[in-house]
Amino acid sequence: MSEIGPAGTAERYSRNEMMIAAAARELAGTRVCFVGIGLPNIAVNLALRTVAPELELIYEAGAYGAQPARLPLSIGDPTIVTGALAVMSQADLFGLYLQRGLVDVGFLGAAQIDRFGNINTTVIGDYRAPKVRLPGSGGDNEIALHSRQVFVVMRQSKRSFVEDIDFCTSPGNKPGHPRGPSVVVTDLGVYHFDDDGEMRLDTLHPGHTLDDVHEAMGWQVRVSAELGETPPPSDEELRLMREVLDPEGRYLG
């Protein structure tokens, strides 16, 4: 497990643990969350055990109000039906809940994102002859369009934070479309969006600098005039991540 700390000193948490804890905290006060695959999965389940104990989780396979006994390995893992308020077809889940505007937050991951929060999870390179074919949209496009807010968690690099995404899987903050992402959490910091829809860095994670951010960004990012430092993970957050949610290190490693 790679450790980080201010001024290069060893700390008690990894970059991934910092990112996941920061992402989970953004869900404080949220009631209904549509959970994307990958990093959103562990962040949302951490929030359920910390800042949002009444959180109702929705998984694309058809579970509403899930209370997984362990961290699901995928959206089709049988544990997502544990304690669920309802289990239904995917069509009913989307039609009766998501498309009716009953989801507070859609929590997504991304392979690429641009300054306005447009998301690519489809291909890297030209669509007709891609360098990499990604998992695709799944339900991400509808989640992005119909959720009241969209949160994104992803690791940051110049390959992922790009000036122009290779394919728009899910729309960002554009004129006429006010429901693009409102929060992006990475392993370097936490971003929100200005009124014109452009991403803005609001807090840096401990041990990182603006130079680190600029080196991992494909454009000149806006920085808040009141830039702060993200609080590090608490002992309880670390215990839950390491002992309860991800003892095998699938996400934390």
GROMACS .gro file of C-alpha atoms in nm:
model
  253
    1MET     CA    1   0.000   0.000   0.000
    2SER     CA    2   0.155   0.330  -0.108
    3GLU     CA    3   0.165   0.586   0.170
    4ILE     CA    4   0.155   0.963   0.140
    5GLY     CA    5   0.206   1.250   0.377
    6PRO     CA    6   0.278   1.620   0.403
    7ALA     CA    7   0.626   1.720   0.292
    8GLY     CA    8   0.698   1.361   0.192
    9THR     CA    9   0.663   1.217   0.541
   10ALA     CA   10   0.503   0.876   0.586
   11GLU     CA   11   0.133   0.886   0.671
   12ARG     CA   12  -0.117   0.626   0.784
   13TYR     CA   13  -0.330   0.616   0.470
   14SER     CA   14  -0.289   0.566   0.097
   15ARG     CA   15  -0.391   0.794  -0.189
   16ASN     CA   16  -0.681   0.564  -0.270
   17GLU     CA   17  -0.802   0.567   0.091
   18MET     CA   18  -0.788   0.947   0.094
   19MET     CA   19  -0.988   0.964  -0.228
   20ILE     CA   20  -1.253   0.716  -0.116
   21ALA     CA   21  -1.300   0.883   0.222
   22ALA     CA   22  -1.334   1.226   0.062
   23ALA     CA   23  -1.584   1.092  -0.192
   24ALA     CA   24  -1.794   0.926   0.078
   25ARG     CA   25  -1.819   1.249   0.278
   26GLU     CA   26  -1.974   1.429  -0.018
   27LEU     CA   27  -2.283   1.212   0.034
   28ALA     CA   28  -2.362   1.351   0.379
   29GLY     CA   29  -2.735   1.425   0.395
   30THR     CA   30  -2.814   1.231   0.076
   31ARG     CA   31  -3.109   0.992   0.086
   32VAL     CA   32  -3.120   0.809  -0.251
   33CYS     CA   33  -2.805   0.723  -0.448
   34PHE     CA   34  -2.767   0.532  -0.774
   35VAL     CA   35  -2.436   0.346  -0.744
   36GLY     CA   36  -2.202   0.309  -1.040
   37ILE     CA   37  -1.950   0.028  -1.072
   38GLY     CA   38  -1.587   0.061  -0.963
   39LEU     CA   39  -1.475   0.326  -0.715
   40PRO     CA   40  -1.826   0.465  -0.651
   41ASN     CA   41  -1.917   0.125  -0.508
   42ILE     CA   42  -1.679   0.143  -0.210
   43ALA     CA   43  -1.726   0.520  -0.158
   44VAL     CA   44  -2.105   0.486  -0.133
   45ASN     CA   45  -2.086   0.185   0.098
   46LEU     CA   46  -1.846   0.377   0.323
   47ALA     CA   47  -2.090   0.669   0.332
   48LEU     CA   48  -2.370   0.430   0.433
   49ARG     CA   49  -2.162   0.329   0.737
   50THR     CA   50  -2.052   0.682   0.831
   51VAL     CA   51  -2.202   1.012   0.712
   52ALA     CA   52  -2.524   0.881   0.554
   53PRO     CA   53  -2.668   0.593   0.761
   54GLU     CA   54  -3.015   0.638   0.605
   55LEU     CA   55  -2.879   0.624   0.250
   56GLU     CA   56  -3.088   0.413   0.014
   57LEU     CA   57  -2.865   0.248  -0.247
   58ILE     CA   58  -2.985   0.165  -0.598
   59TYR     CA   59  -2.796  -0.086  -0.809
   60GLU     CA   60  -2.853  -0.112  -1.184
   61ALA     CA   61  -2.931  -0.485  -1.169
   62GLY     CA   62  -3.264  -0.405  -1.000
   63ALA     CA   63  -3.218  -0.352  -0.624
   64TYR     CA   64  -3.364  -0.046  -0.452
   65GLY     CA   65  -3.272   0.040  -0.095
   66ALA     CA   66  -2.992  -0.216  -0.086
   67GLN     CA   67  -2.805  -0.281   0.240
   68PRO     CA   68  -2.522  -0.507   0.118
   69ALA     CA   69  -2.382  -0.740   0.383
   70ARG     CA   70  -2.040  -0.697   0.220
   71LEU     CA   71  -1.896  -0.484  -0.057
   72PRO     CA   72  -2.053  -0.603  -0.386
   73LEU     CA   73  -1.803  -0.726  -0.642
   74SER     CA   74  -2.024  -0.598  -0.925
   75ILE     CA   75  -2.371  -0.457  -0.985
   76GLY     CA   76  -2.490  -0.816  -1.033
   77ASP     CA   77  -2.348  -0.954  -0.706
   78PRO     CA   78  -2.627  -1.134  -0.513
   79THR     CA   79  -2.534  -0.946  -0.195
   80ILE     CA   80  -2.702  -0.632  -0.332
   81VAL     CA   81  -3.044  -0.782  -0.255
   82THR     CA   82  -2.954  -0.812   0.115
   83GLY     CA   83  -3.212  -0.611   0.308
   84ALA     CA   84  -3.326  -0.435  -0.008
   85LEU     CA   85  -3.660  -0.254   0.004
   86ALA     CA   86  -3.746  -0.386  -0.341
   87VAL     CA   87  -3.601  -0.606  -0.615
   88MET     CA   88  -3.735  -0.556  -0.965
   89SER     CA   89  -3.650  -0.564  -1.333
   90GLN     CA   90  -3.397  -0.318  -1.464
   91ALA     CA   91  -3.667  -0.159  -1.681
   92ASP     CA   92  -3.890  -0.098  -1.377
   93LEU     CA   93  -3.598   0.039  -1.176
   94PHE     CA   94  -3.514   0.294  -1.442
   95GLY     CA   95  -3.871   0.380  -1.530
   96LEU     CA   96  -4.024   0.400  -1.184
   97TYR     CA   97  -3.737   0.560  -0.993
   98LEU     CA   98  -3.459   0.712  -1.202
   99GLN     CA   99  -3.661   0.859  -1.488
  100ARG     CA  100  -3.922   0.996  -1.248
  101GLY     CA  101  -3.654   1.211  -1.084
  102LEU     CA  102  -3.648   1.026  -0.752
  103VAL     CA  103  -3.269   0.978  -0.735
  104ASP     CA  104  -3.080   1.242  -0.536
  105VAL     CA  105  -2.728   1.148  -0.650
  106GLY     CA  106  -2.593   0.935  -0.931
  107PHE     CA  107  -2.238   0.837  -0.831
  108LEU     CA  108  -2.023   0.752  -1.134
  109GLY     CA  109  -1.669   0.669  -1.234
  110ALA     CA  110  -1.502   0.770  -1.561
  111ALA     CA  111  -1.213   0.689  -1.791
  112GLN     CA  112  -1.196   1.048  -1.920
  113ILE     CA  113  -1.350   1.375  -1.809
  114ASP     CA  114  -1.316   1.731  -1.940
  115ARG     CA  115  -1.339   2.072  -1.775
  116PHE     CA  116  -1.720   2.078  -1.807
  117GLY     CA  117  -1.773   1.731  -1.665
  118ASN     CA  118  -1.842   1.548  -1.991
  119ILE     CA  119  -1.765   1.181  -1.925
  120ASN     CA  120  -1.620   0.908  -2.145
  121THR     CA  121  -1.655   0.541  -2.051
  122THR     CA  122  -1.686   0.409  -2.407
  123VAL     CA  123  -1.360   0.419  -2.607
  124ILE     CA  124  -1.011   0.565  -2.604
  125GLY     CA  125  -0.920   0.686  -2.952
  126ASP     CA  126  -1.139   0.695  -3.260
  127TYR     CA  127  -1.474   0.524  -3.209
  128ARG     CA  128  -1.445   0.325  -3.533
  129ALA     CA  129  -1.093   0.204  -3.456
  130PRO     CA  130  -1.034   0.259  -3.084
  131LYS     CA  131  -0.707   0.206  -2.903
  132VAL     CA  132  -0.905   0.077  -2.605
  133ARG     CA  133  -1.269  -0.030  -2.591
  134LEU     CA  134  -1.410   0.046  -2.247
  135PRO     CA  135  -1.715  -0.107  -2.073
  136GLY     CA  136  -1.945   0.150  -2.232
  137SER     CA  137  -2.237   0.346  -2.096
  138GLY     CA  138  -2.442   0.080  -1.923
  139GLY     CA  139  -2.685   0.301  -1.734
  140ASP     CA  140  -2.443   0.592  -1.692
  141ASN     CA  141  -2.602   0.816  -1.954
  142GLU     CA  142  -2.949   0.789  -1.804
  143ILE     CA  143  -2.809   0.823  -1.451
  144ALA     CA  144  -2.631   1.143  -1.555
  145LEU     CA  145  -2.941   1.281  -1.725
  146HIS     CA  146  -3.204   1.199  -1.464
  147SER     CA  147  -3.034   1.218  -1.123
  148ARG     CA  148  -3.075   1.544  -0.934
  149GLN     CA  149  -2.697   1.559  -0.887
  150VAL     CA  150  -2.406   1.366  -1.035
  151PHE     CA  151  -2.090   1.290  -0.839
  152VAL     CA  152  -1.775   1.146  -0.998
  153VAL     CA  153  -1.480   0.969  -0.833
  154MET     CA  154  -1.171   0.880  -1.037
  155ARG     CA  155  -0.794   0.878  -1.025
  156GLN     CA  156  -0.635   1.185  -1.181
  157SER     CA  157  -0.385   1.201  -1.465
  158LYS     CA  158  -0.337   1.384  -1.794
  159ARG     CA  159  -0.478   1.076  -1.967
  160SER     CA  160  -0.802   1.096  -1.769
  161PHE     CA  161  -0.846   1.474  -1.724
  162VAL     CA  162  -0.832   1.586  -2.086
  163GLU     CA  163  -0.904   1.897  -2.290
  164ASP     CA  164  -1.126   1.696  -2.528
  165ILE     CA  165  -1.273   1.356  -2.443
  166ASP     CA  166  -1.258   1.092  -2.717
  167PHE     CA  167  -1.628   1.006  -2.687
  168CYS     CA  168  -1.912   1.163  -2.487
  169THR     CA  169  -2.082   0.883  -2.298
  170SER     CA  170  -2.255   1.109  -2.044
  171PRO     CA  171  -2.309   1.485  -2.090
  172GLY     CA  172  -2.159   1.743  -1.861
  173ASN     CA  173  -2.252   2.099  -1.773
  174LYS     CA  174  -2.359   2.256  -2.101
  175PRO     CA  175  -2.602   2.536  -2.188
  176GLY     CA  176  -2.947   2.386  -2.173
  177HIS     CA  177  -2.829   2.090  -1.966
  178PRO     CA  178  -2.795   2.194  -1.601
  179ARG     CA  179  -2.753   1.842  -1.460
  180GLY     CA  180  -2.393   1.763  -1.532
  181PRO     CA  181  -2.158   1.666  -1.248
  182SER     CA  182  -2.153   1.886  -0.940
  183VAL     CA  183  -1.865   1.710  -0.759
  184VAL     CA  184  -1.548   1.537  -0.881
  185VAL     CA  185  -1.322   1.367  -0.625
  186THR     CA  186  -0.976   1.242  -0.724
  187ASP     CA  187  -0.664   1.116  -0.550
  188LEU     CA  188  -0.533   1.475  -0.552
  189GLY     CA  189  -0.829   1.689  -0.449
  190VAL     CA  190  -1.199   1.774  -0.452
  191TYR     CA  191  -1.355   1.976  -0.735
  192HIS     CA  192  -1.687   2.151  -0.774
  193PHE     CA  193  -1.822   2.357  -1.065
  194ASP     CA  194  -1.865   2.730  -1.123
  195ASP     CA  195  -2.191   2.883  -1.246
  196ASP     CA  196  -2.071   2.858  -1.607
  197GLY     CA  197  -2.023   2.484  -1.566
  198GLU     CA  198  -1.642   2.471  -1.547
  199MET     CA  199  -1.457   2.261  -1.292
  200ARG     CA  200  -1.293   2.434  -0.994
  201LEU     CA  201  -1.046   2.290  -0.742
  202ASP     CA  202  -1.172   2.357  -0.388
  203THR     CA  203  -0.950   2.141  -0.164
  204LEU     CA  204  -0.613   1.969  -0.198
  205HIS     CA  205  -0.550   1.638  -0.027
  206PRO     CA  206  -0.272   1.644   0.234
  207GLY     CA  207   0.077   1.601   0.090
  208HIS     CA  208  -0.010   1.740  -0.253
  209THR     CA  209   0.051   2.075  -0.420
  210LEU     CA  210  -0.095   2.279  -0.704
  211ASP     CA  211   0.201   2.169  -0.914
  212ASP     CA  212   0.087   1.808  -0.867
  213VAL     CA  213  -0.260   1.904  -0.988
  214HIS     CA  214  -0.134   2.096  -1.292
  215GLU     CA  215   0.094   1.807  -1.392
  216ALA     CA  216  -0.205   1.570  -1.386
  217MET     CA  217  -0.448   1.795  -1.575
  218GLY     CA  218  -0.496   1.844  -1.949
  219TRP     CA  219  -0.604   2.207  -1.911
  220GLN     CA  220  -0.534   2.504  -1.685
  221VAL     CA  221  -0.775   2.429  -1.404
  222ARG     CA  222  -0.953   2.696  -1.205
  223VAL     CA  223  -0.854   2.715  -0.839
  224SER     CA  224  -1.076   2.846  -0.561
  225ALA     CA  225  -0.966   3.172  -0.400
  226GLU     CA  226  -1.030   2.994  -0.069
  227LEU     CA  227  -0.844   2.674  -0.152
  228GLY     CA  228  -0.836   2.446   0.152
  229GLU     CA  229  -0.696   2.112   0.259
  230THR     CA  230  -0.912   1.800   0.257
  231PRO     CA  231  -0.937   1.646   0.606
  232PRO     CA  232  -0.751   1.314   0.615
  233PRO     CA  233  -0.934   0.984   0.673
  234SER     CA  234  -1.035   0.919   1.032
  235ASP     CA  235  -0.936   0.604   1.220
  236GLU     CA  236  -1.293   0.476   1.184
  237GLU     CA  237  -1.302   0.541   0.810
  238LEU     CA  238  -0.973   0.354   0.770
  239ARG     CA  239  -1.097   0.063   0.982
  240LEU     CA  240  -1.414   0.030   0.777
  241MET     CA  241  -1.230   0.045   0.446
  242ARG     CA  242  -0.957  -0.201   0.545
  243GLU     CA  243  -1.140  -0.447   0.770
  244VAL     CA  244  -1.503  -0.438   0.660
  245LEU     CA  245  -1.532  -0.315   0.300
  246ASP     CA  246  -1.210  -0.412   0.126
  247PRO     CA  247  -0.992  -0.649   0.332
  248GLU     CA  248  -0.849  -0.797   0.011
  249GLY     CA  249  -0.737  -0.458  -0.120
  250ARG     CA  250  -0.928  -0.459  -0.451
  251TYR     CA  251  -0.987  -0.084  -0.430
  252LEU     CA  252  -0.743   0.027  -0.163
  253GLY     CA  253  -0.427  -0.130  -0.301
   0.00000   0.00000   0.00000
